[in-house]
Amino acid sequence: MELKYRSHMISIDVFPFVFPPSSPFSESTHTVFDQFGDLRGKAVLDIGTGTGILAICSALAGAKHVEAVDIYIPAVECAESNVRLNHLESKISVYQSDLFSEVAYGKQFDLIIANLPIVDYPEKSKEFHSLFDPSFKYHKELFRKAPQHLKANGKMVLCHADLQDDSFPKLEELAVRSGFKFKIVNESHSLGHVWRNYEFTRKE
Ligand SMILES: C[S@@+](CC[C@H](N)C(=O)[O-])C[C@H]1O[C@@H](n2cnc3c(N)ncnc32)[C@H](O)[C@@H]1O
């Protein structure tokens, strides 16, 4: 069964096994949205778009164009459906991609949003794509490829939680090793964990 979320600005349907924003929309979604600021004229890439919620928020924050990608076909179909539901087809392109694999070669963005799975645990099936990042392989590849797709003054944002003891230091070390500096732009407490919104920019 589909879940449906409606706010005064956005309508979101959640297809089975697609990561749901919590009602009406998750804390992290709100804070990431606040963090976007004014996106007028900006090019945005939303990696791991799920329902498409953050791509839709970006378009509503004024982005010129948004590319929304997910590795999981039901998520791609769900995001496409939500883009239509919100009449944003002219602003958002949705397609399947394993991280940057299908993003046009050399294409650069002002903002990359990457709310990927954050639990370092072996993945048992595709339905758990939203949750598990075994040996942190998706994040390693994200940080390896991101510099090719980020404009010089662009930024990458993501939400992370201390679900495992070394979650934050592992992410921060990976970012620094990959040539990024980082800022924690928001920290909140929910479900017995600390949730942080990070912003990454290239080291000069
Ligand atoms: C935690 S959910 C976030 C969904 C959405 N961005 C949100 O904030 O509600 C993570 C999403 O990343 C997708 N994903 C996992 N691995 C991926 C990969 N290698 N490339 C692209 N998307 C991936 C999952 O299918 C899932 O939809």
mmCIF file with all atom_site columns, C-alpha atoms and ligand atoms in Angstrom:
data_model
loop_
_atom_site.group_PDB
_atom_site.id
_atom_site.type_symbol
_atom_site.label_atom_id
_atom_site.label_alt_id
_atom_site.label_comp_id
_atom_site.label_asym_id
_atom_site.label_entity_id
_atom_site.label_seq_id
_atom_site.pdbx_PDB_ins_code
_atom_site.Cartn_x
_atom_site.Cartn_y
_atom_site.Cartn_z
_atom_site.occupancy
_atom_site.B_iso_or_equiv
_atom_site.pdbx_formal_charge
_atom_site.auth_seq_id
_atom_site.auth_comp_id
_atom_site.auth_asym_id
_atom_site.auth_atom_id
_atom_site.pdbx_PDB_model_num
ATOM   1   C CA  . MET A 1 1   ? 0.000  0.000  0.000   1.00 0.00 ? 1   MET A CA  1
ATOM   2   C CA  . GLU A 1 2   ? 1.126  3.508  -0.759  1.00 0.00 ? 2   GLU A CA  1
ATOM   3   C CA  . LEU A 1 3   ? 1.601  6.088  2.009   1.00 0.00 ? 3   LEU A CA  1
ATOM   4   C CA  . LYS A 1 4   ? 0.576  9.623  1.174   1.00 0.00 ? 4   LYS A CA  1
ATOM   5   C CA  . TYR A 1 5   ? 1.982  12.810 2.704   1.00 0.00 ? 5   TYR A CA  1
ATOM   6   C CA  . ARG A 1 6   ? 0.475  16.193 1.943   1.00 0.00 ? 6   ARG A CA  1
ATOM   7   C CA  . SER A 1 7   ? 1.676  19.590 3.151   1.00 0.00 ? 7   SER A CA  1
ATOM   8   C CA  . HIS A 1 8   ? 0.565  23.010 1.945   1.00 0.00 ? 8   HIS A CA  1
ATOM   9   C CA  . MET A 1 9   ? 3.401  22.995 -0.573  1.00 0.00 ? 9   MET A CA  1
ATOM   10  C CA  . ILE A 1 10  ? 4.230  19.384 -1.409  1.00 0.00 ? 10  ILE A CA  1
ATOM   11  C CA  . SER A 1 11  ? 2.442  16.111 -2.073  1.00 0.00 ? 11  SER A CA  1
ATOM   12  C CA  . ILE A 1 12  ? 4.406  12.890 -1.673  1.00 0.00 ? 12  ILE A CA  1
ATOM   13  C CA  . ASP A 1 13  ? 3.327  9.283  -2.256  1.00 0.00 ? 13  ASP A CA  1
ATOM   14  C CA  . VAL A 1 14  ? 5.597  6.575  -0.866  1.00 0.00 ? 14  VAL A CA  1
ATOM   15  C CA  . PHE A 1 15  ? 5.682  3.386  -2.921  1.00 0.00 ? 15  PHE A CA  1
ATOM   16  C CA  . PRO A 1 16  ? 6.350  0.051  -1.137  1.00 0.00 ? 16  PRO A CA  1
ATOM   17  C CA  . PHE A 1 17  ? 9.978  -0.377 0.001   1.00 0.00 ? 17  PHE A CA  1
ATOM   18  C CA  . VAL A 1 18  ? 10.862 3.227  -0.875  1.00 0.00 ? 18  VAL A CA  1
ATOM   19  C CA  . PHE A 1 19  ? 12.408 5.216  1.995   1.00 0.00 ? 19  PHE A CA  1
ATOM   20  C CA  . PRO A 1 20  ? 9.603  7.243  3.603   1.00 0.00 ? 20  PRO A CA  1
ATOM   21  C CA  . PRO A 1 21  ? 10.016 10.788 4.827   1.00 0.00 ? 21  PRO A CA  1
ATOM   22  C CA  . SER A 1 22  ? 8.466  10.747 8.319   1.00 0.00 ? 22  SER A CA  1
ATOM   23  C CA  . SER A 1 23  ? 5.203  12.568 8.749   1.00 0.00 ? 23  SER A CA  1
ATOM   24  C CA  . PRO A 1 24  ? 4.725  15.174 7.487   1.00 0.00 ? 24  PRO A CA  1
ATOM   25  C CA  . PHE A 1 25  ? 8.385  15.293 6.444   1.00 0.00 ? 25  PHE A CA  1
ATOM   26  C CA  . SER A 1 26  ? 11.423 14.150 8.368   1.00 0.00 ? 26  SER A CA  1
ATOM   27  C CA  . GLU A 1 27  ? 13.404 16.397 10.670  1.00 0.00 ? 27  GLU A CA  1
ATOM   28  C CA  . SER A 1 28  ? 16.390 15.869 8.434   1.00 0.00 ? 28  SER A CA  1
ATOM   29  C CA  . THR A 1 29  ? 14.397 16.775 5.366   1.00 0.00 ? 29  THR A CA  1
ATOM   30  C CA  . HIS A 1 30  ? 13.329 20.029 6.998   1.00 0.00 ? 30  HIS A CA  1
ATOM   31  C CA  . THR A 1 31  ? 16.789 20.936 8.132   1.00 0.00 ? 31  THR A CA  1
ATOM   32  C CA  . VAL A 1 32  ? 18.370 20.012 4.828   1.00 0.00 ? 32  VAL A CA  1
ATOM   33  C CA  . PHE A 1 33  ? 15.701 22.141 3.151   1.00 0.00 ? 33  PHE A CA  1
ATOM   34  C CA  . ASP A 1 34  ? 16.549 25.075 5.462   1.00 0.00 ? 34  ASP A CA  1
ATOM   35  C CA  . GLN A 1 35  ? 20.184 24.534 4.648   1.00 0.00 ? 35  GLN A CA  1
ATOM   36  C CA  . PHE A 1 36  ? 19.596 24.815 0.899   1.00 0.00 ? 36  PHE A CA  1
ATOM   37  C CA  . GLY A 1 37  ? 18.747 28.485 1.201   1.00 0.00 ? 37  GLY A CA  1
ATOM   38  C CA  . ASP A 1 38  ? 18.029 30.296 -2.020  1.00 0.00 ? 38  ASP A CA  1
ATOM   39  C CA  . LEU A 1 39  ? 18.672 27.955 -4.924  1.00 0.00 ? 39  LEU A CA  1
ATOM   40  C CA  . ARG A 1 40  ? 17.514 30.337 -7.655  1.00 0.00 ? 40  ARG A CA  1
ATOM   41  C CA  . GLY A 1 41  ? 19.397 29.626 -10.851 1.00 0.00 ? 41  GLY A CA  1
ATOM   42  C CA  . LYS A 1 42  ? 21.326 26.686 -9.363  1.00 0.00 ? 42  LYS A CA  1
ATOM   43  C CA  . ALA A 1 43  ? 21.901 23.210 -10.772 1.00 0.00 ? 43  ALA A CA  1
ATOM   44  C CA  . VAL A 1 44  ? 21.232 20.442 -8.228  1.00 0.00 ? 44  VAL A CA  1
ATOM   45  C CA  . LEU A 1 45  ? 21.940 16.710 -8.179  1.00 0.00 ? 45  LEU A CA  1
ATOM   46  C CA  . ASP A 1 46  ? 19.993 14.598 -5.648  1.00 0.00 ? 46  ASP A CA  1
ATOM   47  C CA  . ILE A 1 47  ? 21.684 11.203 -5.274  1.00 0.00 ? 47  ILE A CA  1
ATOM   48  C CA  . GLY A 1 48  ? 19.570 8.511  -3.599  1.00 0.00 ? 48  GLY A CA  1
ATOM   49  C CA  . THR A 1 49  ? 16.422 10.520 -4.184  1.00 0.00 ? 49  THR A CA  1
ATOM   50  C CA  . GLY A 1 50  ? 13.970 7.913  -2.772  1.00 0.00 ? 50  GLY A CA  1
ATOM   51  C CA  . THR A 1 51  ? 10.522 9.503  -3.037  1.00 0.00 ? 51  THR A CA  1
ATOM   52  C CA  . GLY A 1 52  ? 12.120 12.553 -4.695  1.00 0.00 ? 52  GLY A CA  1
ATOM   53  C CA  . ILE A 1 53  ? 11.316 14.694 -1.666  1.00 0.00 ? 53  ILE A CA  1
ATOM   54  C CA  . LEU A 1 54  ? 14.604 16.630 -1.593  1.00 0.00 ? 54  LEU A CA  1
ATOM   55  C CA  . ALA A 1 55  ? 14.672 17.105 -5.364  1.00 0.00 ? 55  ALA A CA  1
ATOM   56  C CA  . ILE A 1 56  ? 11.156 18.540 -5.113  1.00 0.00 ? 56  ILE A CA  1
ATOM   57  C CA  . CYS A 1 57  ? 12.197 20.796 -2.194  1.00 0.00 ? 57  CYS A CA  1
ATOM   58  C CA  . SER A 1 58  ? 15.153 21.994 -4.284  1.00 0.00 ? 58  SER A CA  1
ATOM   59  C CA  . ALA A 1 59  ? 12.942 22.830 -7.255  1.00 0.00 ? 59  ALA A CA  1
ATOM   60  C CA  . LEU A 1 60  ? 10.579 24.718 -4.943  1.00 0.00 ? 60  LEU A CA  1
ATOM   61  C CA  . ALA A 1 61  ? 13.578 26.582 -3.490  1.00 0.00 ? 61  ALA A CA  1
ATOM   62  C CA  . GLY A 1 62  ? 14.160 27.947 -6.997  1.00 0.00 ? 62  GLY A CA  1
ATOM   63  C CA  . ALA A 1 63  ? 16.725 25.571 -8.542  1.00 0.00 ? 63  ALA A CA  1
ATOM   64  C CA  . LYS A 1 64  ? 17.019 26.029 -12.289 1.00 0.00 ? 64  LYS A CA  1
ATOM   65  C CA  . HIS A 1 65  ? 17.250 22.300 -12.849 1.00 0.00 ? 65  HIS A CA  1
ATOM   66  C CA  . VAL A 1 66  ? 17.435 19.206 -10.647 1.00 0.00 ? 66  VAL A CA  1
ATOM   67  C CA  . GLU A 1 67  ? 18.647 15.723 -11.548 1.00 0.00 ? 67  GLU A CA  1
ATOM   68  C CA  . ALA A 1 68  ? 17.279 13.090 -9.177  1.00 0.00 ? 68  ALA A CA  1
ATOM   69  C CA  . VAL A 1 69  ? 18.843 9.626  -9.267  1.00 0.00 ? 69  VAL A CA  1
ATOM   70  C CA  . ASP A 1 70  ? 18.434 6.368  -7.383  1.00 0.00 ? 70  ASP A CA  1
ATOM   71  C CA  . ILE A 1 71  ? 19.875 2.899  -7.836  1.00 0.00 ? 71  ILE A CA  1
ATOM   72  C CA  . TYR A 1 72  ? 16.572 1.251  -6.918  1.00 0.00 ? 72  TYR A CA  1
ATOM   73  C CA  . ILE A 1 73  ? 13.972 1.127  -9.724  1.00 0.00 ? 73  ILE A CA  1
ATOM   74  C CA  . PRO A 1 74  ? 10.884 1.366  -7.430  1.00 0.00 ? 74  PRO A CA  1
ATOM   75  C CA  . ALA A 1 75  ? 12.400 4.569  -5.985  1.00 0.00 ? 75  ALA A CA  1
ATOM   76  C CA  . VAL A 1 76  ? 12.944 5.954  -9.494  1.00 0.00 ? 76  VAL A CA  1
ATOM   77  C CA  . GLU A 1 77  ? 9.305  5.193  -10.348 1.00 0.00 ? 77  GLU A CA  1
ATOM   78  C CA  . CYS A 1 78  ? 8.111  6.708  -7.074  1.00 0.00 ? 78  CYS A CA  1
ATOM   79  C CA  . ALA A 1 79  ? 10.159 9.896  -7.576  1.00 0.00 ? 79  ALA A CA  1
ATOM   80  C CA  . GLU A 1 80  ? 8.912  10.218 -11.173 1.00 0.00 ? 80  GLU A CA  1
ATOM   81  C CA  . SER A 1 81  ? 5.342  9.900  -9.961  1.00 0.00 ? 81  SER A CA  1
ATOM   82  C CA  . ASN A 1 82  ? 5.861  12.534 -7.232  1.00 0.00 ? 82  ASN A CA  1
ATOM   83  C CA  . VAL A 1 83  ? 7.495  14.920 -9.689  1.00 0.00 ? 83  VAL A CA  1
ATOM   84  C CA  . ARG A 1 84  ? 4.371  14.646 -11.874 1.00 0.00 ? 84  ARG A CA  1
ATOM   85  C CA  . LEU A 1 85  ? 2.112  14.998 -8.823  1.00 0.00 ? 85  LEU A CA  1
ATOM   86  C CA  . ASN A 1 86  ? 3.822  18.298 -8.000  1.00 0.00 ? 86  ASN A CA  1
ATOM   87  C CA  . HIS A 1 87  ? 3.855  19.466 -11.661 1.00 0.00 ? 87  HIS A CA  1
ATOM   88  C CA  . LEU A 1 88  ? 7.627  19.811 -11.710 1.00 0.00 ? 88  LEU A CA  1
ATOM   89  C CA  . GLU A 1 89  ? 8.424  17.761 -14.827 1.00 0.00 ? 89  GLU A CA  1
ATOM   90  C CA  . SER A 1 90  ? 10.035 20.764 -16.519 1.00 0.00 ? 90  SER A CA  1
ATOM   91  C CA  . LYS A 1 91  ? 12.439 21.248 -13.616 1.00 0.00 ? 91  LYS A CA  1
ATOM   92  C CA  . ILE A 1 92  ? 13.357 17.736 -12.436 1.00 0.00 ? 92  ILE A CA  1
ATOM   93  C CA  . SER A 1 93  ? 14.775 14.801 -14.412 1.00 0.00 ? 93  SER A CA  1
ATOM   94  C CA  . VAL A 1 94  ? 14.621 11.436 -12.666 1.00 0.00 ? 94  VAL A CA  1
ATOM   95  C CA  . TYR A 1 95  ? 16.685 8.439  -13.744 1.00 0.00 ? 95  TYR A CA  1
ATOM   96  C CA  . GLN A 1 96  ? 18.321 5.291  -12.438 1.00 0.00 ? 96  GLN A CA  1
ATOM   97  C CA  . SER A 1 97  ? 21.982 5.624  -11.582 1.00 0.00 ? 97  SER A CA  1
ATOM   98  C CA  . ASP A 1 98  ? 24.423 3.951  -9.215  1.00 0.00 ? 98  ASP A CA  1
ATOM   99  C CA  . LEU A 1 99  ? 25.769 7.164  -7.664  1.00 0.00 ? 99  LEU A CA  1
ATOM   100 C CA  . PHE A 1 100 ? 27.258 9.134  -10.591 1.00 0.00 ? 100 PHE A CA  1
ATOM   101 C CA  . SER A 1 101 ? 27.375 6.218  -13.046 1.00 0.00 ? 101 SER A CA  1
ATOM   102 C CA  . GLU A 1 102 ? 24.721 7.631  -15.424 1.00 0.00 ? 102 GLU A CA  1
ATOM   103 C CA  . VAL A 1 103 ? 25.313 11.330 -14.747 1.00 0.00 ? 103 VAL A CA  1
ATOM   104 C CA  . ALA A 1 104 ? 26.644 12.987 -17.911 1.00 0.00 ? 104 ALA A CA  1
ATOM   105 C CA  . TYR A 1 105 ? 30.429 12.968 -18.081 1.00 0.00 ? 105 TYR A CA  1
ATOM   106 C CA  . GLY A 1 106 ? 31.849 16.300 -16.888 1.00 0.00 ? 106 GLY A CA  1
ATOM   107 C CA  . LYS A 1 107 ? 28.481 17.692 -15.808 1.00 0.00 ? 107 LYS A CA  1
ATOM   108 C CA  . GLN A 1 108 ? 28.895 19.916 -12.734 1.00 0.00 ? 108 GLN A CA  1
ATOM   109 C CA  . PHE A 1 109 ? 26.421 21.047 -10.097 1.00 0.00 ? 109 PHE A CA  1
ATOM   110 C CA  . ASP A 1 110 ? 26.172 23.875 -7.569  1.00 0.00 ? 110 ASP A CA  1
ATOM   111 C CA  . LEU A 1 111 ? 24.681 21.520 -4.999  1.00 0.00 ? 111 LEU A CA  1
ATOM   112 C CA  . ILE A 1 112 ? 24.892 17.757 -4.568  1.00 0.00 ? 112 ILE A CA  1
ATOM   113 C CA  . ILE A 1 113 ? 22.525 16.236 -2.020  1.00 0.00 ? 113 ILE A CA  1
ATOM   114 C CA  . ALA A 1 114 ? 23.489 12.705 -1.006  1.00 0.00 ? 114 ALA A CA  1
ATOM   115 C CA  . ASN A 1 115 ? 21.313 11.212 1.716   1.00 0.00 ? 115 ASN A CA  1
ATOM   116 C CA  . LEU A 1 116 ? 22.623 7.717  1.137   1.00 0.00 ? 116 LEU A CA  1
ATOM   117 C CA  . PRO A 1 117 ? 22.211 4.652  3.374   1.00 0.00 ? 117 PRO A CA  1
ATOM   118 C CA  . ILE A 1 118 ? 24.281 5.058  6.533   1.00 0.00 ? 118 ILE A CA  1
ATOM   119 C CA  . VAL A 1 119 ? 24.440 1.676  8.253   1.00 0.00 ? 119 VAL A CA  1
ATOM   120 C CA  . ASP A 1 120 ? 27.693 -0.200 7.658   1.00 0.00 ? 120 ASP A CA  1
ATOM   121 C CA  . TYR A 1 121 ? 26.217 -3.690 7.428   1.00 0.00 ? 121 TYR A CA  1
ATOM   122 C CA  . PRO A 1 122 ? 26.086 -6.398 4.729   1.00 0.00 ? 122 PRO A CA  1
ATOM   123 C CA  . GLU A 1 123 ? 23.199 -5.793 2.379   1.00 0.00 ? 123 GLU A CA  1
ATOM   124 C CA  . LYS A 1 124 ? 20.847 -8.781 2.239   1.00 0.00 ? 124 LYS A CA  1
ATOM   125 C CA  . SER A 1 125 ? 18.506 -7.649 -0.544  1.00 0.00 ? 125 SER A CA  1
ATOM   126 C CA  . LYS A 1 126 ? 17.622 -4.726 -2.804  1.00 0.00 ? 126 LYS A CA  1
ATOM   127 C CA  . GLU A 1 127 ? 14.770 -3.753 -0.476  1.00 0.00 ? 127 GLU A CA  1
ATOM   128 C CA  . PHE A 1 128 ? 17.408 -2.664 2.044   1.00 0.00 ? 128 PHE A CA  1
ATOM   129 C CA  . HIS A 1 129 ? 19.172 -0.300 -0.343  1.00 0.00 ? 129 HIS A CA  1
ATOM   130 C CA  . SER A 1 130 ? 17.837 2.608  1.723   1.00 0.00 ? 130 SER A CA  1
ATOM   131 C CA  . LEU A 1 131 ? 19.608 1.487  4.868   1.00 0.00 ? 131 LEU A CA  1
ATOM   132 C CA  . PHE A 1 132 ? 22.829 -0.414 4.335   1.00 0.00 ? 132 PHE A CA  1
ATOM   133 C CA  . ASP A 1 133 ? 26.178 0.776  3.051   1.00 0.00 ? 133 ASP A CA  1
ATOM   134 C CA  . PRO A 1 134 ? 28.417 -2.317 3.466   1.00 0.00 ? 134 PRO A CA  1
ATOM   135 C CA  . SER A 1 135 ? 32.013 -1.340 4.317   1.00 0.00 ? 135 SER A CA  1
ATOM   136 C CA  . PHE A 1 136 ? 30.979 2.243  3.582   1.00 0.00 ? 136 PHE A CA  1
ATOM   137 C CA  . LYS A 1 137 ? 31.451 1.491  -0.142  1.00 0.00 ? 137 LYS A CA  1
ATOM   138 C CA  . TYR A 1 138 ? 28.854 3.966  -1.431  1.00 0.00 ? 138 TYR A CA  1
ATOM   139 C CA  . HIS A 1 139 ? 30.240 6.825  0.641   1.00 0.00 ? 139 HIS A CA  1
ATOM   140 C CA  . LYS A 1 140 ? 33.813 6.028  -0.463  1.00 0.00 ? 140 LYS A CA  1
ATOM   141 C CA  . GLU A 1 141 ? 32.736 6.152  -4.113  1.00 0.00 ? 141 GLU A CA  1
ATOM   142 C CA  . LEU A 1 142 ? 30.648 9.272  -3.497  1.00 0.00 ? 142 LEU A CA  1
ATOM   143 C CA  . PHE A 1 143 ? 33.661 11.184 -2.157  1.00 0.00 ? 143 PHE A CA  1
ATOM   144 C CA  . ARG A 1 144 ? 35.949 9.814  -4.874  1.00 0.00 ? 144 ARG A CA  1
ATOM   145 C CA  . LYS A 1 145 ? 33.698 10.974 -7.725  1.00 0.00 ? 145 LYS A CA  1
ATOM   146 C CA  . ALA A 1 146 ? 32.063 14.097 -6.252  1.00 0.00 ? 146 ALA A CA  1
ATOM   147 C CA  . PRO A 1 147 ? 34.948 16.482 -7.127  1.00 0.00 ? 147 PRO A CA  1
ATOM   148 C CA  . GLN A 1 148 ? 34.376 15.773 -10.838 1.00 0.00 ? 148 GLN A CA  1
ATOM   149 C CA  . HIS A 1 149 ? 30.733 16.829 -10.560 1.00 0.00 ? 149 HIS A CA  1
ATOM   150 C CA  . LEU A 1 150 ? 30.914 19.774 -8.177  1.00 0.00 ? 150 LEU A CA  1
ATOM   151 C CA  . LYS A 1 151 ? 31.473 23.344 -9.386  1.00 0.00 ? 151 LYS A CA  1
ATOM   152 C CA  . ALA A 1 152 ? 34.506 25.053 -7.831  1.00 0.00 ? 152 ALA A CA  1
ATOM   153 C CA  . ASN A 1 153 ? 32.343 26.906 -5.299  1.00 0.00 ? 153 ASN A CA  1
ATOM   154 C CA  . GLY A 1 154 ? 29.736 24.143 -5.079  1.00 0.00 ? 154 GLY A CA  1
ATOM   155 C CA  . LYS A 1 155 ? 28.759 22.211 -1.995  1.00 0.00 ? 155 LYS A CA  1
ATOM   156 C CA  . MET A 1 156 ? 27.639 18.722 -1.111  1.00 0.00 ? 156 MET A CA  1
ATOM   157 C CA  . VAL A 1 157 ? 25.212 18.117 1.754   1.00 0.00 ? 157 VAL A CA  1
ATOM   158 C CA  . LEU A 1 158 ? 24.124 14.991 3.542   1.00 0.00 ? 158 LEU A CA  1
ATOM   159 C CA  . CYS A 1 159 ? 22.544 13.787 6.758   1.00 0.00 ? 159 CYS A CA  1
ATOM   160 C CA  . HIS A 1 160 ? 24.342 11.264 8.978   1.00 0.00 ? 160 HIS A CA  1
ATOM   161 C CA  . ALA A 1 161 ? 23.664 9.704  12.388  1.00 0.00 ? 161 ALA A CA  1
ATOM   162 C CA  . ASP A 1 162 ? 25.725 8.007  15.104  1.00 0.00 ? 162 ASP A CA  1
ATOM   163 C CA  . LEU A 1 163 ? 24.059 4.643  14.488  1.00 0.00 ? 163 LEU A CA  1
ATOM   164 C CA  . GLN A 1 164 ? 27.465 3.021  14.962  1.00 0.00 ? 164 GLN A CA  1
ATOM   165 C CA  . ASP A 1 165 ? 30.278 4.063  17.319  1.00 0.00 ? 165 ASP A CA  1
ATOM   166 C CA  . ASP A 1 166 ? 32.581 5.337  14.610  1.00 0.00 ? 166 ASP A CA  1
ATOM   167 C CA  . SER A 1 167 ? 29.941 6.789  12.260  1.00 0.00 ? 167 SER A CA  1
ATOM   168 C CA  . PHE A 1 168 ? 30.906 10.464 12.506  1.00 0.00 ? 168 PHE A CA  1
ATOM   169 C CA  . PRO A 1 169 ? 34.733 10.122 12.651  1.00 0.00 ? 169 PRO A CA  1
ATOM   170 C CA  . LYS A 1 170 ? 34.657 7.669  9.740   1.00 0.00 ? 170 LYS A CA  1
ATOM   171 C CA  . LEU A 1 171 ? 32.676 10.063 7.559   1.00 0.00 ? 171 LEU A CA  1
ATOM   172 C CA  . GLU A 1 172 ? 34.775 13.088 8.529   1.00 0.00 ? 172 GLU A CA  1
ATOM   173 C CA  . GLU A 1 173 ? 38.074 11.268 7.896   1.00 0.00 ? 173 GLU A CA  1
ATOM   174 C CA  . LEU A 1 174 ? 36.861 10.081 4.516   1.00 0.00 ? 174 LEU A CA  1
ATOM   175 C CA  . ALA A 1 175 ? 35.847 13.633 3.556   1.00 0.00 ? 175 ALA A CA  1
ATOM   176 C CA  . VAL A 1 176 ? 39.170 15.157 4.584   1.00 0.00 ? 176 VAL A CA  1
ATOM   177 C CA  . ARG A 1 177 ? 41.145 12.369 2.868   1.00 0.00 ? 177 ARG A CA  1
ATOM   178 C CA  . SER A 1 178 ? 39.136 13.040 -0.296  1.00 0.00 ? 178 SER A CA  1
ATOM   179 C CA  . GLY A 1 179 ? 40.060 16.747 -0.341  1.00 0.00 ? 179 GLY A CA  1
ATOM   180 C CA  . PHE A 1 180 ? 36.966 18.232 1.309   1.00 0.00 ? 180 PHE A CA  1
ATOM   181 C CA  . LYS A 1 181 ? 36.483 20.403 4.348   1.00 0.00 ? 181 LYS A CA  1
ATOM   182 C CA  . PHE A 1 182 ? 33.291 20.088 6.292   1.00 0.00 ? 182 PHE A CA  1
ATOM   183 C CA  . LYS A 1 183 ? 30.887 22.012 8.492   1.00 0.00 ? 183 LYS A CA  1
ATOM   184 C CA  . ILE A 1 184 ? 28.201 20.568 10.763  1.00 0.00 ? 184 ILE A CA  1
ATOM   185 C CA  . VAL A 1 185 ? 25.272 22.812 9.952   1.00 0.00 ? 185 VAL A CA  1
ATOM   186 C CA  . ASN A 1 186 ? 22.711 21.197 12.202  1.00 0.00 ? 186 ASN A CA  1
ATOM   187 C CA  . GLU A 1 187 ? 22.639 18.647 14.998  1.00 0.00 ? 187 GLU A CA  1
ATOM   188 C CA  . SER A 1 188 ? 19.488 17.126 16.459  1.00 0.00 ? 188 SER A CA  1
ATOM   189 C CA  . HIS A 1 189 ? 18.494 14.185 18.668  1.00 0.00 ? 189 HIS A CA  1
ATOM   190 C CA  . SER A 1 190 ? 15.943 11.647 17.568  1.00 0.00 ? 190 SER A CA  1
ATOM   191 C CA  . LEU A 1 191 ? 15.249 7.912  18.093  1.00 0.00 ? 191 LEU A CA  1
ATOM   192 C CA  . GLY A 1 192 ? 18.071 7.767  20.663  1.00 0.00 ? 192 GLY A CA  1
ATOM   193 C CA  . HIS A 1 193 ? 20.686 9.006  18.183  1.00 0.00 ? 193 HIS A CA  1
ATOM   194 C CA  . VAL A 1 194 ? 22.444 12.167 17.162  1.00 0.00 ? 194 VAL A CA  1
ATOM   195 C CA  . TRP A 1 195 ? 21.639 13.314 13.624  1.00 0.00 ? 195 TRP A CA  1
ATOM   196 C CA  . ARG A 1 196 ? 23.925 15.756 11.847  1.00 0.00 ? 196 ARG A CA  1
ATOM   197 C CA  . ASN A 1 197 ? 23.592 17.662 8.636   1.00 0.00 ? 197 ASN A CA  1
ATOM   198 C CA  . TYR A 1 198 ? 26.999 18.086 7.049   1.00 0.00 ? 198 TYR A CA  1
ATOM   199 C CA  . GLU A 1 199 ? 28.113 20.483 4.357   1.00 0.00 ? 199 GLU A CA  1
ATOM   200 C CA  . PHE A 1 200 ? 31.248 19.663 2.338   1.00 0.00 ? 200 PHE A CA  1
ATOM   201 C CA  . THR A 1 201 ? 33.223 22.047 0.172   1.00 0.00 ? 201 THR A CA  1
ATOM   202 C CA  . ARG A 1 202 ? 36.536 21.565 -1.593  1.00 0.00 ? 202 ARG A CA  1
ATOM   203 C CA  . LYS A 1 203 ? 39.715 22.480 0.255   1.00 0.00 ? 203 LYS A CA  1
ATOM   204 C CA  . GLU A 1 204 ? 41.354 25.468 -1.484  1.00 0.00 ? 204 GLU A CA  1
HETATM 205 C C1  . LIG B 2 .   ? 18.069 6.978  3.293   1.00 0.00 ? 1   LIG B C1  1
HETATM 206 S S1  . LIG B 2 .   ? 17.294 6.893  1.698   1.00 0.00 ? 1   LIG B S1  1
HETATM 207 C C2  . LIG B 2 .   ? 17.099 8.633  1.350   1.00 0.00 ? 1   LIG B C2  1
HETATM 208 C C3  . LIG B 2 .   ? 15.936 8.954  0.455   1.00 0.00 ? 1   LIG B C3  1
HETATM 209 C C4  . LIG B 2 .   ? 15.658 10.459 0.245   1.00 0.00 ? 1   LIG B C4  1
HETATM 210 N N1  . LIG B 2 .   ? 16.803 11.167 -0.284  1.00 0.00 ? 1   LIG B N1  1
HETATM 211 C C5  . LIG B 2 .   ? 15.193 11.120 1.528   1.00 0.00 ? 1   LIG B C5  1
HETATM 212 O O1  . LIG B 2 .   ? 15.964 11.906 2.106   1.00 0.00 ? 1   LIG B O1  1
HETATM 213 O O2  . LIG B 2 .   ? 14.042 10.867 1.935   1.00 0.00 ? 1   LIG B O2  1
HETATM 214 C C6  . LIG B 2 .   ? 18.669 6.397  0.675   1.00 0.00 ? 1   LIG B C6  1
HETATM 215 C C7  . LIG B 2 .   ? 18.334 6.241  -0.794  1.00 0.00 ? 1   LIG B C7  1
HETATM 216 O O3  . LIG B 2 .   ? 19.573 5.998  -1.501  1.00 0.00 ? 1   LIG B O3  1
HETATM 217 C C8  . LIG B 2 .   ? 19.356 5.022  -2.506  1.00 0.00 ? 1   LIG B C8  1
HETATM 218 N N2  . LIG B 2 .   ? 20.652 4.419  -2.854  1.00 0.00 ? 1   LIG B N2  1
HETATM 219 C C9  . LIG B 2 .   ? 21.351 3.461  -2.174  1.00 0.00 ? 1   LIG B C9  1
HETATM 220 N N3  . LIG B 2 .   ? 22.494 3.184  -2.791  1.00 0.00 ? 1   LIG B N3  1
HETATM 221 C C10 . LIG B 2 .   ? 22.556 3.987  -3.892  1.00 0.00 ? 1   LIG B C10 1
HETATM 222 C C11 . LIG B 2 .   ? 23.499 4.141  -4.945  1.00 0.00 ? 1   LIG B C11 1
HETATM 223 N N4  . LIG B 2 .   ? 24.618 3.423  -4.977  1.00 0.00 ? 1   LIG B N4  1
HETATM 224 N N5  . LIG B 2 .   ? 23.235 5.046  -5.924  1.00 0.00 ? 1   LIG B N5  1
HETATM 225 C C12 . LIG B 2 .   ? 22.078 5.760  -5.911  1.00 0.00 ? 1   LIG B C12 1
HETATM 226 N N6  . LIG B 2 .   ? 21.143 5.640  -4.933  1.00 0.00 ? 1   LIG B N6  1
HETATM 227 C C13 . LIG B 2 .   ? 21.378 4.773  -3.937  1.00 0.00 ? 1   LIG B C13 1
HETATM 228 C C14 . LIG B 2 .   ? 18.354 4.077  -1.877  1.00 0.00 ? 1   LIG B C14 1
HETATM 229 O O4  . LIG B 2 .   ? 17.689 3.302  -2.851  1.00 0.00 ? 1   LIG B O4  1
HETATM 230 C C15 . LIG B 2 .   ? 17.445 5.075  -1.130  1.00 0.00 ? 1   LIG B C15 1
HETATM 231 O O5  . LIG B 2 .   ? 16.377 5.499  -1.948  1.00 0.00 ? 1   LIG B O5  1
#
